[in-house]
Coordinates of C-alpha atoms and ligand atoms in Angstrom, one line a residue:
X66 CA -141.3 9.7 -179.3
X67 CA -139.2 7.3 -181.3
X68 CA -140.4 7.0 -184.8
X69 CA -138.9 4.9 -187.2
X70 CA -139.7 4.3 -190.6
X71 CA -138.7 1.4 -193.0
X72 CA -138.8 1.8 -196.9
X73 CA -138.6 0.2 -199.6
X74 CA -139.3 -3.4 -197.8
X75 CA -138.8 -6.3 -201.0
X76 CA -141.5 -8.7 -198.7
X77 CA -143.3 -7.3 -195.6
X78 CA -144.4 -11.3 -194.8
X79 CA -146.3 -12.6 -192.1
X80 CA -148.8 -9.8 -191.8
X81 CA -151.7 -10.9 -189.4
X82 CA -154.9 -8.3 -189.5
X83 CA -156.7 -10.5 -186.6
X84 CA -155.2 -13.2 -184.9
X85 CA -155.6 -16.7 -185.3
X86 CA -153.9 -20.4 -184.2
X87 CA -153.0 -21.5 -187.8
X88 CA -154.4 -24.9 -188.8
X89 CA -154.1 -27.0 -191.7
X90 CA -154.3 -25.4 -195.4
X91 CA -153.9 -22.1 -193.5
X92 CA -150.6 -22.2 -192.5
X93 CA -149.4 -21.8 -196.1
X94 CA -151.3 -18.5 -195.8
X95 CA -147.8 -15.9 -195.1
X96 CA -149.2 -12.7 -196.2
X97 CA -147.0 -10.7 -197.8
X98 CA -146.8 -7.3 -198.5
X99 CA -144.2 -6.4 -202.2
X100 CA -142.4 -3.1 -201.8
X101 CA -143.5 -2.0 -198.6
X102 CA -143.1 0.5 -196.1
X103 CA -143.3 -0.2 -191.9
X104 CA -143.1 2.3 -188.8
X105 CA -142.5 1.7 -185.6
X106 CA -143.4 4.1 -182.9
X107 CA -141.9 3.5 -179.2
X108 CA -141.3 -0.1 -180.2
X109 CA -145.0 -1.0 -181.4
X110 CA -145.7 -1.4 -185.7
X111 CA -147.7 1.6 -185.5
X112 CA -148.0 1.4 -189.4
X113 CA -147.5 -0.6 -192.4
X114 CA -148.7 -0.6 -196.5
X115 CA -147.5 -0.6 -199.9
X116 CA -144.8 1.9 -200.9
X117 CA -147.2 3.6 -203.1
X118 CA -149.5 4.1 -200.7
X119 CA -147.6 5.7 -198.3
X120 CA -148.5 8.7 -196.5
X121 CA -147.0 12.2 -197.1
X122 CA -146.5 13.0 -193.7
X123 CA -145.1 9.3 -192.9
X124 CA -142.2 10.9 -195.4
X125 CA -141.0 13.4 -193.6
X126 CA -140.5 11.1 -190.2
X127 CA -136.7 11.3 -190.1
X128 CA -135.0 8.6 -189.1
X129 CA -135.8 6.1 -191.9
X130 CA -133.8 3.3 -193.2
X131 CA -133.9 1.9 -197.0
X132 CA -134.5 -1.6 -196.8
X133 CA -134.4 -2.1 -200.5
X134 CA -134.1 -5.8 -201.6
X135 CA -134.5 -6.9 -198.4
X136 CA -137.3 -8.9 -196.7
X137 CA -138.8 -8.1 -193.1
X138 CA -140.7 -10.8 -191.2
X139 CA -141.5 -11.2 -187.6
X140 CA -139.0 -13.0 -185.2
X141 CA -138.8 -16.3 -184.4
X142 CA -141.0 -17.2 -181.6
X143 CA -139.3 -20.7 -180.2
X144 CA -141.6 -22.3 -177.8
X145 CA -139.7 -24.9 -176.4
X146 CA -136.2 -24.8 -174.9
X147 CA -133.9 -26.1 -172.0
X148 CA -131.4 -23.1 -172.5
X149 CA -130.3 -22.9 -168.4
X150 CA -127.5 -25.3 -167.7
X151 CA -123.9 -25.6 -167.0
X152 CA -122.3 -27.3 -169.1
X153 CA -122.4 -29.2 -173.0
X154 CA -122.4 -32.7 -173.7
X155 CA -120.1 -33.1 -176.2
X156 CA -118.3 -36.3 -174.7
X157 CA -121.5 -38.2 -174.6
X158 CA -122.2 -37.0 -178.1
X159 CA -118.3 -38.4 -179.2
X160 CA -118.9 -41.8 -177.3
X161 CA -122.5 -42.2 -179.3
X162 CA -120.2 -42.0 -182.7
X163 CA -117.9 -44.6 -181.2
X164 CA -121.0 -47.1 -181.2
X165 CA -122.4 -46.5 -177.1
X166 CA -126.2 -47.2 -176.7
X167 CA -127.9 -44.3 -175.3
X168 CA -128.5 -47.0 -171.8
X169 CA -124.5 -47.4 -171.8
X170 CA -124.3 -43.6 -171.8
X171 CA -127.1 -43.7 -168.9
X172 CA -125.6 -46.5 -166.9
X173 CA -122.1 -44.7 -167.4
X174 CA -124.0 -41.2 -165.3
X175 CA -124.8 -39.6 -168.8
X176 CA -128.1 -37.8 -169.9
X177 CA -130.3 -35.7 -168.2
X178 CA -128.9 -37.1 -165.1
X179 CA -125.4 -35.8 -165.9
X180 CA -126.4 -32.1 -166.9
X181 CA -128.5 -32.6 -163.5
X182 CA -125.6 -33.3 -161.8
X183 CA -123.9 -30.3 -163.1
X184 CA -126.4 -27.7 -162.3
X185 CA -126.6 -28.6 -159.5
X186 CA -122.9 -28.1 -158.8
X187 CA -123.6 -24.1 -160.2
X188 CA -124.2 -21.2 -158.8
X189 CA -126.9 -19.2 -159.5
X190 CA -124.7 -16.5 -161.6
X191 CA -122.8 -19.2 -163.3
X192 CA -126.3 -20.5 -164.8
X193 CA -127.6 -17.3 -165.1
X194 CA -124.1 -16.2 -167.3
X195 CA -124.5 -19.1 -169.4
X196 CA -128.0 -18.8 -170.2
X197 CA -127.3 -15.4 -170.9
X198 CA -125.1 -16.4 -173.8
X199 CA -127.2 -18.6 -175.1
X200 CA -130.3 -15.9 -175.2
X201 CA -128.0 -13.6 -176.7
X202 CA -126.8 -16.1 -179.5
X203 CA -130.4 -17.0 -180.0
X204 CA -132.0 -13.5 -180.2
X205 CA -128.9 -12.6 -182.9
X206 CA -130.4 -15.7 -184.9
X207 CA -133.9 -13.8 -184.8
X208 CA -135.4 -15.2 -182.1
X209 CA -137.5 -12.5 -180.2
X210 CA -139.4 -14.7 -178.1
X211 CA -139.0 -18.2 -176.2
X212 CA -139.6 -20.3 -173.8
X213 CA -137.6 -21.8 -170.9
X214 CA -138.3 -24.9 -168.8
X215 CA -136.7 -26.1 -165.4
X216 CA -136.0 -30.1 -165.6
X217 CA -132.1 -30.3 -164.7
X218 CA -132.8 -29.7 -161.1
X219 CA -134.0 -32.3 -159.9
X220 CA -134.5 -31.3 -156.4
X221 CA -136.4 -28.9 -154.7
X222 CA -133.6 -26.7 -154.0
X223 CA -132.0 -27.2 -158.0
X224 CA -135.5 -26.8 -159.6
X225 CA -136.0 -23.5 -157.6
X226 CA -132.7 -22.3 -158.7
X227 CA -133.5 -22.5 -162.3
X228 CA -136.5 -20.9 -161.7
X229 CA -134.9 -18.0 -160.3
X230 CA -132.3 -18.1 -163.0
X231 CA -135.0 -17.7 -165.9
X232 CA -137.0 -15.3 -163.6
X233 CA -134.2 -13.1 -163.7
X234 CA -133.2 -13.9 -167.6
X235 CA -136.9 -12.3 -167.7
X236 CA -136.5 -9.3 -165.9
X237 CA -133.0 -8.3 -167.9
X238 CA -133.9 -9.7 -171.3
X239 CA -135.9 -7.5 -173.6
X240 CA -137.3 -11.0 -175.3
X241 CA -140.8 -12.0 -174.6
X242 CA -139.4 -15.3 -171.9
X243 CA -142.2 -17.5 -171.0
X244 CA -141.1 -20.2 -167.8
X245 CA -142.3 -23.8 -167.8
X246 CA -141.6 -25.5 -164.6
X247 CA -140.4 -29.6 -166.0
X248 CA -139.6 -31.2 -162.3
X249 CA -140.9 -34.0 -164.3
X250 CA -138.6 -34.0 -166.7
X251 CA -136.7 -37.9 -165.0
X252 CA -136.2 -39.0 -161.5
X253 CA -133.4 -38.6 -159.6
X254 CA -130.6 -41.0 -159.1
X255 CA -131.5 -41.8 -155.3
X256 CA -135.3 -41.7 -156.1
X257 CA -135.1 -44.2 -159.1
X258 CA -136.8 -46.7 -156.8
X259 CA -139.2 -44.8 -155.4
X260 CA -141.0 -42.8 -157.7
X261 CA -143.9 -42.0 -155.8
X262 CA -141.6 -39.9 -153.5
X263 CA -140.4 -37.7 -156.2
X264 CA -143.9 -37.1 -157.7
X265 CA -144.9 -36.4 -154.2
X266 CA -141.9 -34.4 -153.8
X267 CA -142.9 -32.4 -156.9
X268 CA -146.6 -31.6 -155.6
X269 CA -146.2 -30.7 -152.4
X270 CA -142.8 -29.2 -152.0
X271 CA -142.3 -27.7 -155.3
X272 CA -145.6 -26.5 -156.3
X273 CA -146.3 -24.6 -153.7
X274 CA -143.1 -22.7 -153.7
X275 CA -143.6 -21.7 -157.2
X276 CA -147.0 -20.8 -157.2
X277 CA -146.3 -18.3 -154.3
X278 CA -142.8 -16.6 -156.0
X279 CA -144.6 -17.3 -159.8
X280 CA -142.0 -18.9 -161.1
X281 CA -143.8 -20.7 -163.4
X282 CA -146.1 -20.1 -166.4
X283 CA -146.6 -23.5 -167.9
X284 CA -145.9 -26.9 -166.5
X285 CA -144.4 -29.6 -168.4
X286 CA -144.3 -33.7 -168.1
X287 CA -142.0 -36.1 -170.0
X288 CA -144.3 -39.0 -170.9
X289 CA -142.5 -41.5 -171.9
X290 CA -141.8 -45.1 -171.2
X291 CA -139.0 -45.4 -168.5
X292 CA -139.7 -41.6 -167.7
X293 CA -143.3 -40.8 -166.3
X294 CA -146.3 -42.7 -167.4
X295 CA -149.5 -41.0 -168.8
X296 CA -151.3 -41.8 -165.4
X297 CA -148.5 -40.1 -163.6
X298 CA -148.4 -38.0 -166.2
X299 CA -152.5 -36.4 -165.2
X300 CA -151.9 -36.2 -161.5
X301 CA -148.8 -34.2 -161.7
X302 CA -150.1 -31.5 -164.2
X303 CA -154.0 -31.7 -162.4
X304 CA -151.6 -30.4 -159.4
X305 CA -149.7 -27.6 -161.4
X306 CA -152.9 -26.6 -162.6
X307 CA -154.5 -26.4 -159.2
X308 CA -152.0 -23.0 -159.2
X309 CA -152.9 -22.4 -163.1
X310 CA -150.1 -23.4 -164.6
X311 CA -151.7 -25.3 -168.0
X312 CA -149.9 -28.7 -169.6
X313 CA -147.2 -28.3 -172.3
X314 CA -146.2 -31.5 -172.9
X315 CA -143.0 -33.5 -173.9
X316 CA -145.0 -36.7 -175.7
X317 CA -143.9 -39.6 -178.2
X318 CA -140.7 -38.5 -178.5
X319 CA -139.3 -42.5 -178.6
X320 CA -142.9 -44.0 -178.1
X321 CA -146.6 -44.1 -178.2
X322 CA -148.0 -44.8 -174.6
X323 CA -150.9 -42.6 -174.5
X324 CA -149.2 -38.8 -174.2
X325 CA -151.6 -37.7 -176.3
X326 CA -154.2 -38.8 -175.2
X327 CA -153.5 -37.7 -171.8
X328 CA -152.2 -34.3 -173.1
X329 CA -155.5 -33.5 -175.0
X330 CA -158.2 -34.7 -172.2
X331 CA -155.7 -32.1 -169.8
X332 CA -156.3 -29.5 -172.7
X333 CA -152.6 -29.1 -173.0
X334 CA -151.7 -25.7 -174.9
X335 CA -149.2 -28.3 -177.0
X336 CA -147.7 -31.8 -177.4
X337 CA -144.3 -31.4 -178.1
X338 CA -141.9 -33.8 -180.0
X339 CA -144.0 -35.7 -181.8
X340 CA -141.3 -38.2 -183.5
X341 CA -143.3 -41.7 -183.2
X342 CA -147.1 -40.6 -184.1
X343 CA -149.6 -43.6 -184.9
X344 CA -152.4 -42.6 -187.9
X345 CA -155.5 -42.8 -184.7
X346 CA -153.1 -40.3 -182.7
X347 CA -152.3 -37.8 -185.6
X348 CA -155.6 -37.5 -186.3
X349 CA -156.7 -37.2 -182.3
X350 CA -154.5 -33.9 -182.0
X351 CA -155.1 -32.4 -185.1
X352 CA -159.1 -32.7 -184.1
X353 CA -157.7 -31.3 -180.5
X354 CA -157.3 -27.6 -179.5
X355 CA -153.9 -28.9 -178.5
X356 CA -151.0 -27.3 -180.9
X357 CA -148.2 -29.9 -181.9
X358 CA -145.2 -28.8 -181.6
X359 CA -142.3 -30.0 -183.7
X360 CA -138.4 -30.1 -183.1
X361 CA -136.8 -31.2 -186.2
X362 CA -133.5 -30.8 -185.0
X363 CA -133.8 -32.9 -182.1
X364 CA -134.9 -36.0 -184.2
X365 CA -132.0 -34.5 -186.6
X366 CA -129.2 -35.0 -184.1
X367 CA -130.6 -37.8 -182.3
X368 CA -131.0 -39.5 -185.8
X369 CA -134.8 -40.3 -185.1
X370 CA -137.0 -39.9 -187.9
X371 CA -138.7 -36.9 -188.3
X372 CA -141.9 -35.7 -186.8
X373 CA -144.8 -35.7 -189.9
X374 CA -145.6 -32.3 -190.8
X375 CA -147.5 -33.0 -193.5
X376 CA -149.8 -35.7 -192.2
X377 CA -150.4 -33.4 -189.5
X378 CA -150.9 -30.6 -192.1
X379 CA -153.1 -32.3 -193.8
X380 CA -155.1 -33.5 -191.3
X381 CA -155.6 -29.9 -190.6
X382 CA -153.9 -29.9 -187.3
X383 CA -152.5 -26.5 -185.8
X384 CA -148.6 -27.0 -185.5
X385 CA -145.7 -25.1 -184.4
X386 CA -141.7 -25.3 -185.0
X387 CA -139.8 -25.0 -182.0
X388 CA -135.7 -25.3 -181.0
X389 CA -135.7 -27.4 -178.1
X390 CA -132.2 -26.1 -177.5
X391 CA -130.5 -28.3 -175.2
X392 CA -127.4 -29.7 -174.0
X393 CA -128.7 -33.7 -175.0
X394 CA -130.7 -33.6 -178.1
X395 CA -130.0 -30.3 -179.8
X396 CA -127.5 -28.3 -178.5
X397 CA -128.3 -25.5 -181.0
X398 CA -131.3 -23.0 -181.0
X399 CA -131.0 -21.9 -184.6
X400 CA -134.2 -21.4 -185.4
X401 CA -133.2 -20.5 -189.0
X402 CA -132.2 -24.4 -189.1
X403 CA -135.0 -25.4 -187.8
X404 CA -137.3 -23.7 -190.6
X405 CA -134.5 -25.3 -193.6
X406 CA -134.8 -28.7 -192.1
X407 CA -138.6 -29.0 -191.9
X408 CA -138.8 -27.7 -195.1
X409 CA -135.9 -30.5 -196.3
X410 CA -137.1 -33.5 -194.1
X411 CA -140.1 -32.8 -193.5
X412 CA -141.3 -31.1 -196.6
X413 CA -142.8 -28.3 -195.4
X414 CA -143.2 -25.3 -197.7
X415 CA -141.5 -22.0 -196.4
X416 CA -144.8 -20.3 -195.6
X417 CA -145.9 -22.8 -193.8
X418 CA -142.1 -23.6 -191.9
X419 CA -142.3 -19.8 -191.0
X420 CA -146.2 -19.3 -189.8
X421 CA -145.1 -22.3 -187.7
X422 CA -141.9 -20.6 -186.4
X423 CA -143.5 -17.4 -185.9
X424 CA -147.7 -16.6 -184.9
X425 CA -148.1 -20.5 -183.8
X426 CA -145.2 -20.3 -181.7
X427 CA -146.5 -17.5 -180.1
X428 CA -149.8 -19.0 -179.7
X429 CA -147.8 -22.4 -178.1
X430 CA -146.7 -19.5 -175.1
X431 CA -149.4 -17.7 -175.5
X432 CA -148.4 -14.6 -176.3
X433 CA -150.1 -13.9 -179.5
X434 CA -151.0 -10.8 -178.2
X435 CA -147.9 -9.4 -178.1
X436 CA -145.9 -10.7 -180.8
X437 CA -145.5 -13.2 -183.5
X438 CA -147.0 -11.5 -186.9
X439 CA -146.9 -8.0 -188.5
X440 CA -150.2 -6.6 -186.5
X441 CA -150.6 -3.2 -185.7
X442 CA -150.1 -2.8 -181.8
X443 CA -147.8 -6.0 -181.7
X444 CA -144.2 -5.2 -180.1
X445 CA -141.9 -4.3 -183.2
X446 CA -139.7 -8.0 -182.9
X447 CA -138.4 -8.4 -186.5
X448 CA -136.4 -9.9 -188.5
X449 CA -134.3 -7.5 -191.5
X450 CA -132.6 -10.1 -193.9
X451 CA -129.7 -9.7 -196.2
X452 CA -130.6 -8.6 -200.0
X453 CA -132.5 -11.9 -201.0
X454 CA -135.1 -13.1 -203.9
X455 CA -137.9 -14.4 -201.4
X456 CA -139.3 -16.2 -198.5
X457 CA -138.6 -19.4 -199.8
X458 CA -134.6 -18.5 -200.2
X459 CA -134.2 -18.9 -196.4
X460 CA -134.5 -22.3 -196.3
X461 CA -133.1 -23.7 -199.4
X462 CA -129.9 -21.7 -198.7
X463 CA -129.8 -23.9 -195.8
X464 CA -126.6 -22.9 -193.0
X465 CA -126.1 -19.7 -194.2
X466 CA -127.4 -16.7 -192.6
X467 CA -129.1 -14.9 -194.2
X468 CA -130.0 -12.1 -191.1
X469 CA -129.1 -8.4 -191.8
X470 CA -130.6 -7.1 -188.2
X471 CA -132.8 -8.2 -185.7
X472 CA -134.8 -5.8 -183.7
X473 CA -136.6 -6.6 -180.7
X474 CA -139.1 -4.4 -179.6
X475 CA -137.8 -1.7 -182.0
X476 CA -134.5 -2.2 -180.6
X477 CA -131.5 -3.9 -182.3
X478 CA -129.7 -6.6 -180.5
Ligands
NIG212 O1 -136.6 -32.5 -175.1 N1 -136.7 -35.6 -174.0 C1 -136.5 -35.1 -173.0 N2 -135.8 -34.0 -172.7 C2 -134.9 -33.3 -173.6 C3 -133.6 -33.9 -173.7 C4 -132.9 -33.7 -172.4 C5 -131.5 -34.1 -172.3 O2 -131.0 -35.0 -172.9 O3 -130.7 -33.3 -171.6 C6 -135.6 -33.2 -175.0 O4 -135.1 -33.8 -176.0
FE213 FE1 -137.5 -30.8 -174.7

């Protein structure tokens, strides 16, 4: 058996006894542990306390590492990302700087609609080797677990190839991967005029083909005006859930059309985005089992304003922080930037940035079971920093990393 114990820890933080969706006041709750110990046993915390209570017998185990000065957490659980694609969008990105509208860009080929165009164009490996990359790069930045959506597709044949690109990013990747199918994510170029024959498209070609290889574990909408309205936006996820794949939502991102409203009568597991939130709605989802989930780094680079954590704190709403690492709106997946920038823009303190980023991030894939909190039984995904002071030096040092060693499931990446 492989034993492994940790001594010396400066901050065990984020330690969960029983789990629970974090809501409101509670998310400032982190849980720490000063000068702690931690084993891990075949990949699961097995055991964890204060230094001075530590067993004699837990001494002798004999691989142990001194993490004096150092803090541990759990990994960074991102529950919402587009990381299969082909290629970056940098040239779009340079042409927005030189004044273009985002509907010059569009008219011009550019957006989702370019990336779609692109995948499309890929093999299966070459989207498979990308992604790769990108899981590696994320998983370096301590992200143990994460979720993937299809949307760049487009087709029958394009949506089933990422599919089967994250299906097989799940069966070689030792992260927790969760799959959210996102046909709906815009309509293709020869269907802008015909709608109905992409949702129907959607229903009864792709649906069916997913359900029967499960390639899917969540299914995903973008509501949004010019996208897919909220009444299109019911029918297509009442047919995903036919095959039990539940709503997780991409909602008032640019506007307010009644995404969440929609989302919560559909019972969505979250609402993602969250940028342009009325009072009434804010206080609708935080009175909603649905969990909102924030992307700070795609109102960052977009230059939106930011989503509002601490309405939706105080309202005692149950949020999460997620990436939504993608080639258009935030073609990075640092969550470690993600946590600094809700804290900065958003003023979010660190506990709360990091419960966010961590146990209701789980929850938002639901894999709280697994992963997402210090919990005895829970897969051993952690994150070993450099020598800091405390929780709260992560994200004021803002940009700097700050990671010593991730391990996921016991194992370092
Ligand atoms: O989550 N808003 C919709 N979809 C993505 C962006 C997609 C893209 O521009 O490629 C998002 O921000
Ligand atoms: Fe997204």
């Amino acid at each position: 058996m492989a034993v492994t114990l940790f001594t010396n820890i400066k901050q065990l933080a984020g330690i969960r006894t029983e789990n629970k969706l974090l809501r409101g006041k509670e998310l400032a709750e982190l849980n720490v542990i000063e000068n702690a110990f931690l084993i891990i046993e075949n990949g699961i915390i097995s055991s964890f306390g204060e230094m001075k209570n530590i067993s004699p017998s837990a001494l002798k185990i004999k691989k142990q590492v001194n993490a004096s000065g150092q803090l541990v957490l759990p990994c960074w659980c991102d529950s919402h990302t587009h990381i299969v694609y082909a290629a970056s969008r940098e040239e779009e990105f340079v042409d927005k700087l030189k004044g273009m509208s985002y509907a010059e860009i569009a008219a011009k080929g550019g957006g989702i609609l370019n990336t779609a165009k692109k995948l499309n164009a890929a093999s299966e490996d070459e989207l498979f080797n990308a992604a790769w990359k990108r899981l590696e790069e994320v998983s370096r930045l301590g992200t143990g677990a994460i979720e993937i959506k299809s949307g760049y597709g487009l087709s029958v044949e394009g949506e089933l190839k990422m599919l089967r690109v994250i299906k097989k990013l799940k069966e070689k990747s030792n992260l927790s991967i969760k799959t959210t199918f996102l046909g709906a994510h815009t309509y293709p170029l020869e269907l802008k005029d015909n709608h109905q024959k992409y949702i129907d498209s959607i229903i009864h070609e792709m649906l069916p083909v997913i359900a029967k290889e499960k390639l899917a574990d969540f299914i995903d909408v973008f509501c949004e005006k010019g996208f897919f309205s909220p009444g299109e936006t019911e029918i297509i996820c009442k047919a995903g859930m036919k095959y039990g794949l539940k709503p997780k939502l991409h909602v008032n991102q640019m506007n307010s059309i009644g995404g969440i409203e929609t989302g919560i009568k559909l019972d969505a597991i979250s609402l993602d985005h969250l940028e342009t939130m009325t009072d009434a709605e804010i206080i609708k989802l935080s009175n909603s089992n649905s969990i909102g989930t924030l992307l700070p780094t795609a109102a960052f680079f977009l230059r939106m304003p930011f989503q509002p954590a601490r309405k939706l704190i105080d309202t005692n709403a149950a949020i999460a922080l997620a990436s939504d690492y993608n080639p258009g709106s935030s073609p990075s997946g640092n969550m470690n930037l993600v946590i600094a920038m809700s804290c900065i823009q958003m003023k979010m303190l660190p506990e709360e940035a990091i419960n966010a980023a961590t146990i209701n991030g789980a929850y938002a894939m639901e894999i709280e079971n697994e992963t997402g909190s210090i919990t005895i039984g829970k897969r051993a995904d952690l994150i070993i920093t450099k020598p800091v002071s405390s929780v709260s030096y992560l994200p004021y040092s803002f940009g700097t990393n700050l990671i010593d060693k991730v391990l996921i499931n016991g194992n370092p990446v």
